[in-house]
Amino acid sequence: MALGLALLLALPVLTIVGSFLFPALDVWAHLLSTVMPTYLYNTVLLMFGVGLGVAVIGVGTAWLVTLCQFPGVRAFEVVLLLPLAFPAYVVAYAYTGFLDSAGPVQSLLRDLTGWGFGSYWFPSIRSLGGAISVMVLVLYPYVYLLARAAFLEQSVCVLEAGRALGQTPFGCFRRLAVPLARPAIAGGVALALMETLNDFGTVQYFAVDTLTAGIYRTWLGMNEPAAATQLAGVLLLFVIGLMALERHGRAGSTRHTSVRYRHLPRFPLTGGKAALAMIACLLPCLLGFFVPLLMLLSWAIETAPTMVNTAFWQAAEHSLLLAASAAGMAVALALTLAYAVRLHPTPLVRWATRSASFGYAVPGLVIAVGVIIPLAAFDTALDTASRAAFGVSTGLLLSGTLVALLFAYVVRFLAIALNATEAALGKVTPQMDFAARSLGRTAGQTLWSIHLPIIRPSLLAACLLVFVDVMKELPATLILRPFNFDTLAVLVYAMAGDERLADAAPASLAIMLVGLLPVLLLAGALARSRPGSLPRVSAREP
Amino acid sequence: MLSIEALSHTYGALTALTEIDLEVAAGEVVCLLGPSGCGKSTLLRLAAGLEPLQQGRVRLAGEIVGEPRFTVPPERRRVGMVFQDFALFPHLTVAQNIAFGLADLPKAEQQSIARLWVERIGLADLAGAFPHTLSGGQQQRVALARALAPSPRLVLMDEPFSGLDVTLRDRLRDTTLALLTEARVATLLVTHDPDEAMRMADRIVLMQAGRIEQAGQPLDLYDHPVSAFAAAFFGSVTILKAHAENGQVVTDLGRFDVPVQSGPVTMIVRQEALHRALEGGVMATVAAARSLGREHLLSLMLGATAVTARWVEGRLPKVGERIPVTLDRHRVHLFPPEG
């Protein structure tokens, strides 16, 4: 059964891979002569910019908060996580309003200088540079989290030996700490870049022609599914590269020379240096969280009375319904798969489970395309068969329904649930299984009476993580939702598309508030965790 | 009660067990003894039904419970298990742990049996405690009570004492033995500790490299080992090489009859074979001497042969001193060289 489930979950990705391996040559010729070079160019630039940005900010802040002492360092440890609560597109909308000609920044500039509207040059946020900035601000916490954990795990002895050998603190950072943490940093950057490729709302709104934006436009705008599928295949190649990078990061991160952990002595910073460190930590959370939050709040105060209306509540209900069902299904499936691996740890079952969790790296848009093709084929086949046999048309049974949407969510987010479940099951020793079995319980009863009670907190945390990710999810929802079925994310997207940024603010804030839950959970875990131990819960750590 | 016939087992290319035959009667404690990796834990898992059987047959009370392509799952075997790490369920109290295997009985009866057992193991006032609050010895007793509460036909114990400190072990071995005897249950206990096996077992099955090396009463294995391995496994020994001629070897320790006409033999001298002679004896030179408190540990040179000895008699000799010693010839074993 587990094998069948795993195969079903791998179906969307296999569909894309299949059509990519057997391409229509004329489609390719067309793509290459028109949009492909632009898409590739922009995608590569975006990835490069975001990768560089998140690495610098993530590693820098992680180093400061783990190994230096300056006022507020404990608070910064947690506050630096806050941008994780925002989906990138919400921040993009907030900055558009913040920086446009009627926004607070330019108004202030005009008041100060006396310049008139349009009489001066101001950089446009709706550009590749803008997209890079927004994504760096939202995604640097991935690198921050993993780099911080890596710095904490580094043996104090290595750093102290470095000091004793005449290195300055900064020399230790550059020549010892960063090289040692490189696998973790690479892993964090890979995760951030996966999110970059997944992002659709930002690049679409900023009109940056990346592969992701291109797939959507080719599919819905130009109605060329074949070309969109090929583009999705190209995007998948990027993802496979990132997965390799991330896997490399995880493999390397377990190599420690010392298993002894000691509380790291922090380098005390004073005066100007302390001020600089504070600014360096303050800027990312200020720009990544507080500025967009204030912008949204100021809009929402204005628009909430009219915008928190029936449509809003209905969208909220839809979002909650979808997120709760997807979370429940993903965790139930994850538990089934993880327990199957535990009962029958054969290479085949292991491999199947691994491949089922492949979806975490695949952009939502690619999964949407991969879901729609087989489901539509199934519908068509069923319809044809039904008409031939009974003379009745079944119509579209699966595609364009909640079934398709939930399926896509589960494919995309199963890995989160699976990782949490596997880690939690690891806490139940095999001997406990044996003991329960020898005391007369079947495998199923053992799962129910032993494993479930022990791992319940982890399962709830996994539910929460999937729940929040579904709330934020935009591209797959956009493509697969039933006609006129709006979620909060879709509502925000639609209003932003109509340049009603202020009207979108209440819904944006609602999404952010839900997104804050796992961040707080993570912050709590960070605060409790002893130096050197990785927090159990993390936002999207496969 | 438990009967294992012609059982063989492999993990891929690795042979874990070869042609094992084993019987455990009701009320009998049989120890599977051997170094780590000898296959004793695998045998235990196969007896429990935790792994499918590849070759051979396992019967419980005459009924076949394991054959190739047929395995009665562990939950239907009525076999109790005690593990090295005790494997108590962390989310259940002591009483709930003990009652876990009694799910078929009505609630009231479950509770009264659990109460009986917490009293029997002397933890009546800890019935409501959670496992992580208990000491190692208390956890071990709960694990035993949990295994015995459903009145199993057979109890399998995997290194049940090695997680405990030495002083505690002795006491718990006696308690455990008393509880097992009282329950009249067949017990198969896995251990790598020969002292533990000597102390607990009605019969010892000594294993090496997936085969049964020797099986019998504890004293039989000590007095009449069938191989150098079996002889050396119980206690510390000196292993010497000698050469047989005409069915005899002549050594610095004396003349011995050997089971080979001529050729090399292995000679095992137990540390307790040598004693300080009160009268007579042969002279030995003390090469090293150390008192272990209640006994002395000595390196002795008899002629050109170095042997170690351990005895309690007299004062600790000085290094270089020449002292008279006697040899207990029943504690010396000679074997043809192995393989």
PDB file of N, CA and C in Angstrom, chain A residues 148-195:
ATOM      1  N   ARG A 148      23.404  29.449  11.932  1.00  0.00           N
ATOM      2  CA  ARG A 148      23.427  29.609  13.381  1.00  0.00           C
ATOM      3  C   ARG A 148      23.618  28.239  14.053  1.00  0.00           C
ATOM      4  N   ALA A 149      22.834  27.259  13.582  1.00  0.00           N
ATOM      5  CA  ALA A 149      22.968  25.918  14.148  1.00  0.00           C
ATOM      6  C   ALA A 149      24.376  25.384  13.925  1.00  0.00           C
ATOM      7  N   ALA A 150      24.917  25.643  12.740  1.00  0.00           N
ATOM      8  CA  ALA A 150      26.257  25.134  12.442  1.00  0.00           C
ATOM      9  C   ALA A 150      27.309  25.794  13.320  1.00  0.00           C
ATOM     10  N   PHE A 151      27.177  27.111  13.520  1.00  0.00           N
ATOM     11  CA  PHE A 151      28.147  27.800  14.384  1.00  0.00           C
ATOM     12  C   PHE A 151      28.065  27.255  15.802  1.00  0.00           C
ATOM     13  N   LEU A 152      26.842  26.994  16.266  1.00  0.00           N
ATOM     14  CA  LEU A 152      26.681  26.486  17.628  1.00  0.00           C
ATOM     15  C   LEU A 152      27.284  25.090  17.769  1.00  0.00           C
ATOM     16  N   GLU A 153      27.220  24.328  16.685  1.00  0.00           N
ATOM     17  CA  GLU A 153      27.724  22.958  16.766  1.00  0.00           C
ATOM     18  C   GLU A 153      29.238  22.890  16.649  1.00  0.00           C
ATOM     19  N   GLN A 154      29.829  23.977  16.170  1.00  0.00           N
ATOM     20  CA  GLN A 154      31.279  23.935  16.012  1.00  0.00           C
ATOM     21  C   GLN A 154      31.939  23.839  17.372  1.00  0.00           C
ATOM     22  N   SER A 155      32.906  23.022  17.414  1.00  0.00           N
ATOM     23  CA  SER A 155      33.604  22.848  18.673  1.00  0.00           C
ATOM     24  C   SER A 155      34.250  24.159  19.094  1.00  0.00           C
ATOM     25  N   VAL A 156      34.006  24.511  20.325  1.00  0.00           N
ATOM     26  CA  VAL A 156      34.635  25.697  20.885  1.00  0.00           C
ATOM     27  C   VAL A 156      36.151  25.599  20.733  1.00  0.00           C
ATOM     28  N   CYS A 157      36.630  24.373  20.907  1.00  0.00           N
ATOM     29  CA  CYS A 157      38.076  24.154  20.881  1.00  0.00           C
ATOM     30  C   CYS A 157      38.700  24.646  19.576  1.00  0.00           C
ATOM     31  N   VAL A 158      37.996  24.397  18.458  1.00  0.00           N
ATOM     32  CA  VAL A 158      38.541  24.818  17.173  1.00  0.00           C
ATOM     33  C   VAL A 158      38.736  26.329  17.160  1.00  0.00           C
ATOM     34  N   LEU A 159      37.697  27.036  17.636  1.00  0.00           N
ATOM     35  CA  LEU A 159      37.784  28.488  17.604  1.00  0.00           C
ATOM     36  C   LEU A 159      38.817  29.004  18.603  1.00  0.00           C
ATOM     37  N   GLU A 160      38.871  28.349  19.757  1.00  0.00           N
ATOM     38  CA  GLU A 160      39.856  28.787  20.746  1.00  0.00           C
ATOM     39  C   GLU A 160      41.278  28.509  20.276  1.00  0.00           C
ATOM     40  N   ALA A 161      41.432  27.362  19.598  1.00  0.00           N
ATOM     41  CA  ALA A 161      42.746  27.066  19.019  1.00  0.00           C
ATOM     42  C   ALA A 161      43.117  28.140  18.011  1.00  0.00           C
ATOM     43  N   GLY A 162      42.109  28.583  17.239  1.00  0.00           N
ATOM     44  CA  GLY A 162      42.345  29.638  16.258  1.00  0.00           C
ATOM     45  C   GLY A 162      42.837  30.910  16.917  1.00  0.00           C
ATOM     46  N   ARG A 163      42.174  31.264  18.021  1.00  0.00           N
ATOM     47  CA  ARG A 163      42.605  32.470  18.724  1.00  0.00           C
ATOM     48  C   ARG A 163      44.021  32.297  19.255  1.00  0.00           C
ATOM     49  N   ALA A 164      44.279  31.128  19.829  1.00  0.00           N
ATOM     50  CA  ALA A 164      45.596  30.868  20.407  1.00  0.00           C
ATOM     51  C   ALA A 164      46.673  30.905  19.335  1.00  0.00           C
ATOM     52  N   LEU A 165      46.301  30.577  18.094  1.00  0.00           N
ATOM     53  CA  LEU A 165      47.270  30.586  17.006  1.00  0.00           C
ATOM     54  C   LEU A 165      47.392  31.970  16.374  1.00  0.00           C
ATOM     55  N   GLY A 166      46.795  32.962  17.022  1.00  0.00           N
ATOM     56  CA  GLY A 166      47.052  34.338  16.611  1.00  0.00           C
ATOM     57  C   GLY A 166      46.032  34.928  15.670  1.00  0.00           C
ATOM     58  N   GLN A 167      44.864  34.262  15.524  1.00  0.00           N
ATOM     59  CA  GLN A 167      43.852  34.840  14.659  1.00  0.00           C
ATOM     60  C   GLN A 167      43.019  35.846  15.446  1.00  0.00           C
ATOM     61  N   THR A 168      42.610  36.925  14.787  1.00  0.00           N
ATOM     62  CA  THR A 168      41.646  37.839  15.398  1.00  0.00           C
ATOM     63  C   THR A 168      40.281  37.169  15.350  1.00  0.00           C
ATOM     64  N   PRO A 169      39.307  37.675  16.133  1.00  0.00           N
ATOM     65  CA  PRO A 169      37.959  37.113  16.038  1.00  0.00           C
ATOM     66  C   PRO A 169      37.454  37.062  14.602  1.00  0.00           C
ATOM     67  N   PHE A 170      37.676  38.140  13.842  1.00  0.00           N
ATOM     68  CA  PHE A 170      37.183  38.146  12.481  1.00  0.00           C
ATOM     69  C   PHE A 170      37.952  37.135  11.623  1.00  0.00           C
ATOM     70  N   GLY A 171      39.251  36.999  11.934  1.00  0.00           N
ATOM     71  CA  GLY A 171      40.048  35.996  11.221  1.00  0.00           C
ATOM     72  C   GLY A 171      39.520  34.598  11.475  1.00  0.00           C
ATOM     73  N   CYS A 172      39.120  34.332  12.728  1.00  0.00           N
ATOM     74  CA  CYS A 172      38.535  33.028  13.064  1.00  0.00           C
ATOM     75  C   CYS A 172      37.269  32.795  12.264  1.00  0.00           C
ATOM     76  N   PHE A 173      36.448  33.851  12.181  1.00  0.00           N
ATOM     77  CA  PHE A 173      35.199  33.767  11.449  1.00  0.00           C
ATOM     78  C   PHE A 173      35.465  33.397   9.995  1.00  0.00           C
ATOM     79  N   ARG A 174      36.411  34.124   9.384  1.00  0.00           N
ATOM     80  CA  ARG A 174      36.657  33.985   7.951  1.00  0.00           C
ATOM     81  C   ARG A 174      37.386  32.669   7.640  1.00  0.00           C
ATOM     82  N   ARG A 175      38.363  32.332   8.487  1.00  0.00           N
ATOM     83  CA  ARG A 175      39.230  31.211   8.126  1.00  0.00           C
ATOM     84  C   ARG A 175      38.818  29.894   8.760  1.00  0.00           C
ATOM     85  N   LEU A 176      38.017  29.942   9.842  1.00  0.00           N
ATOM     86  CA  LEU A 176      37.611  28.689  10.490  1.00  0.00           C
ATOM     87  C   LEU A 176      36.107  28.466  10.467  1.00  0.00           C
ATOM     88  N   ALA A 177      35.375  29.432  11.052  1.00  0.00           N
ATOM     89  CA  ALA A 177      33.944  29.201  11.259  1.00  0.00           C
ATOM     90  C   ALA A 177      33.191  29.042   9.939  1.00  0.00           C
ATOM     91  N   VAL A 178      33.433  29.949   8.998  1.00  0.00           N
ATOM     92  CA  VAL A 178      32.680  29.882   7.747  1.00  0.00           C
ATOM     93  C   VAL A 178      33.035  28.638   6.931  1.00  0.00           C
ATOM     94  N   PRO A 179      34.331  28.331   6.768  1.00  0.00           N
ATOM     95  CA  PRO A 179      34.621  27.087   6.045  1.00  0.00           C
ATOM     96  C   PRO A 179      34.014  25.853   6.710  1.00  0.00           C
ATOM     97  N   LEU A 180      34.019  25.828   8.056  1.00  0.00           N
ATOM     98  CA  LEU A 180      33.438  24.678   8.750  1.00  0.00           C
ATOM     99  C   LEU A 180      31.935  24.607   8.545  1.00  0.00           C
ATOM    100  N   ALA A 181      31.309  25.793   8.470  1.00  0.00           N
ATOM    101  CA  ALA A 181      29.849  25.820   8.351  1.00  0.00           C
ATOM    102  C   ALA A 181      29.398  25.789   6.896  1.00  0.00           C
ATOM    103  N   ARG A 182      30.358  25.687   5.961  1.00  0.00           N
ATOM    104  CA  ARG A 182      30.000  25.833   4.556  1.00  0.00           C
ATOM    105  C   ARG A 182      28.892  24.876   4.103  1.00  0.00           C
ATOM    106  N   PRO A 183      28.933  23.587   4.509  1.00  0.00           N
ATOM    107  CA  PRO A 183      27.834  22.713   4.069  1.00  0.00           C
ATOM    108  C   PRO A 183      26.474  23.213   4.532  1.00  0.00           C
ATOM    109  N   ALA A 184      26.401  23.679   5.778  1.00  0.00           N
ATOM    110  CA  ALA A 184      25.122  24.162   6.292  1.00  0.00           C
ATOM    111  C   ALA A 184      24.687  25.414   5.556  1.00  0.00           C
ATOM    112  N   ILE A 185      25.664  26.285   5.256  1.00  0.00           N
ATOM    113  CA  ILE A 185      25.330  27.515   4.539  1.00  0.00           C
ATOM    114  C   ILE A 185      24.821  27.178   3.144  1.00  0.00           C
ATOM    115  N   ALA A 186      25.499  26.252   2.491  1.00  0.00           N
ATOM    116  CA  ALA A 186      25.056  25.830   1.155  1.00  0.00           C
ATOM    117  C   ALA A 186      23.641  25.270   1.232  1.00  0.00           C
ATOM    118  N   GLY A 187      23.373  24.486   2.273  1.00  0.00           N
ATOM    119  CA  GLY A 187      22.030  23.917   2.443  1.00  0.00           C
ATOM    120  C   GLY A 187      20.987  25.012   2.598  1.00  0.00           C
ATOM    121  N   GLY A 188      21.314  26.024   3.410  1.00  0.00           N
ATOM    122  CA  GLY A 188      20.382  27.126   3.627  1.00  0.00           C
ATOM    123  C   GLY A 188      20.139  27.913   2.356  1.00  0.00           C
ATOM    124  N   VAL A 189      21.216  28.175   1.617  1.00  0.00           N
ATOM    125  CA  VAL A 189      21.074  28.912   0.361  1.00  0.00           C
ATOM    126  C   VAL A 189      20.219  28.100  -0.615  1.00  0.00           C
ATOM    127  N   ALA A 190      20.439  26.785  -0.639  1.00  0.00           N
ATOM    128  CA  ALA A 190      19.665  25.935  -1.543  1.00  0.00           C
ATOM    129  C   ALA A 190      18.176  26.017  -1.204  1.00  0.00           C
ATOM    130  N   LEU A 191      17.856  25.978   0.087  1.00  0.00           N
ATOM    131  CA  LEU A 191      16.445  26.077   0.488  1.00  0.00           C
ATOM    132  C   LEU A 191      15.862  27.424   0.068  1.00  0.00           C
ATOM    133  N   ALA A 192      16.647  28.494   0.300  1.00  0.00           N
ATOM    134  CA  ALA A 192      16.161  29.820  -0.067  1.00  0.00           C
ATOM    135  C   ALA A 192      15.939  29.906  -1.575  1.00  0.00           C
ATOM    136  N   LEU A 193      16.830  29.286  -2.355  1.00  0.00           N
ATOM    137  CA  LEU A 193      16.693  29.346  -3.812  1.00  0.00           C
ATOM    138  C   LEU A 193      15.516  28.501  -4.293  1.00  0.00           C
ATOM    139  N   MET A 194      15.232  27.393  -3.593  1.00  0.00           N
ATOM    140  CA  MET A 194      14.041  26.616  -3.936  1.00  0.00           C
ATOM    141  C   MET A 194      12.795  27.477  -3.767  1.00  0.00           C
ATOM    142  N   GLU A 195      12.777  28.245  -2.674  1.00  0.00           N
ATOM    143  CA  GLU A 195      11.649  29.141  -2.453  1.00  0.00           C
ATOM    144  C   GLU A 195      11.612  30.230  -3.525  1.00  0.00           C
TER     145      GLU A 195
END
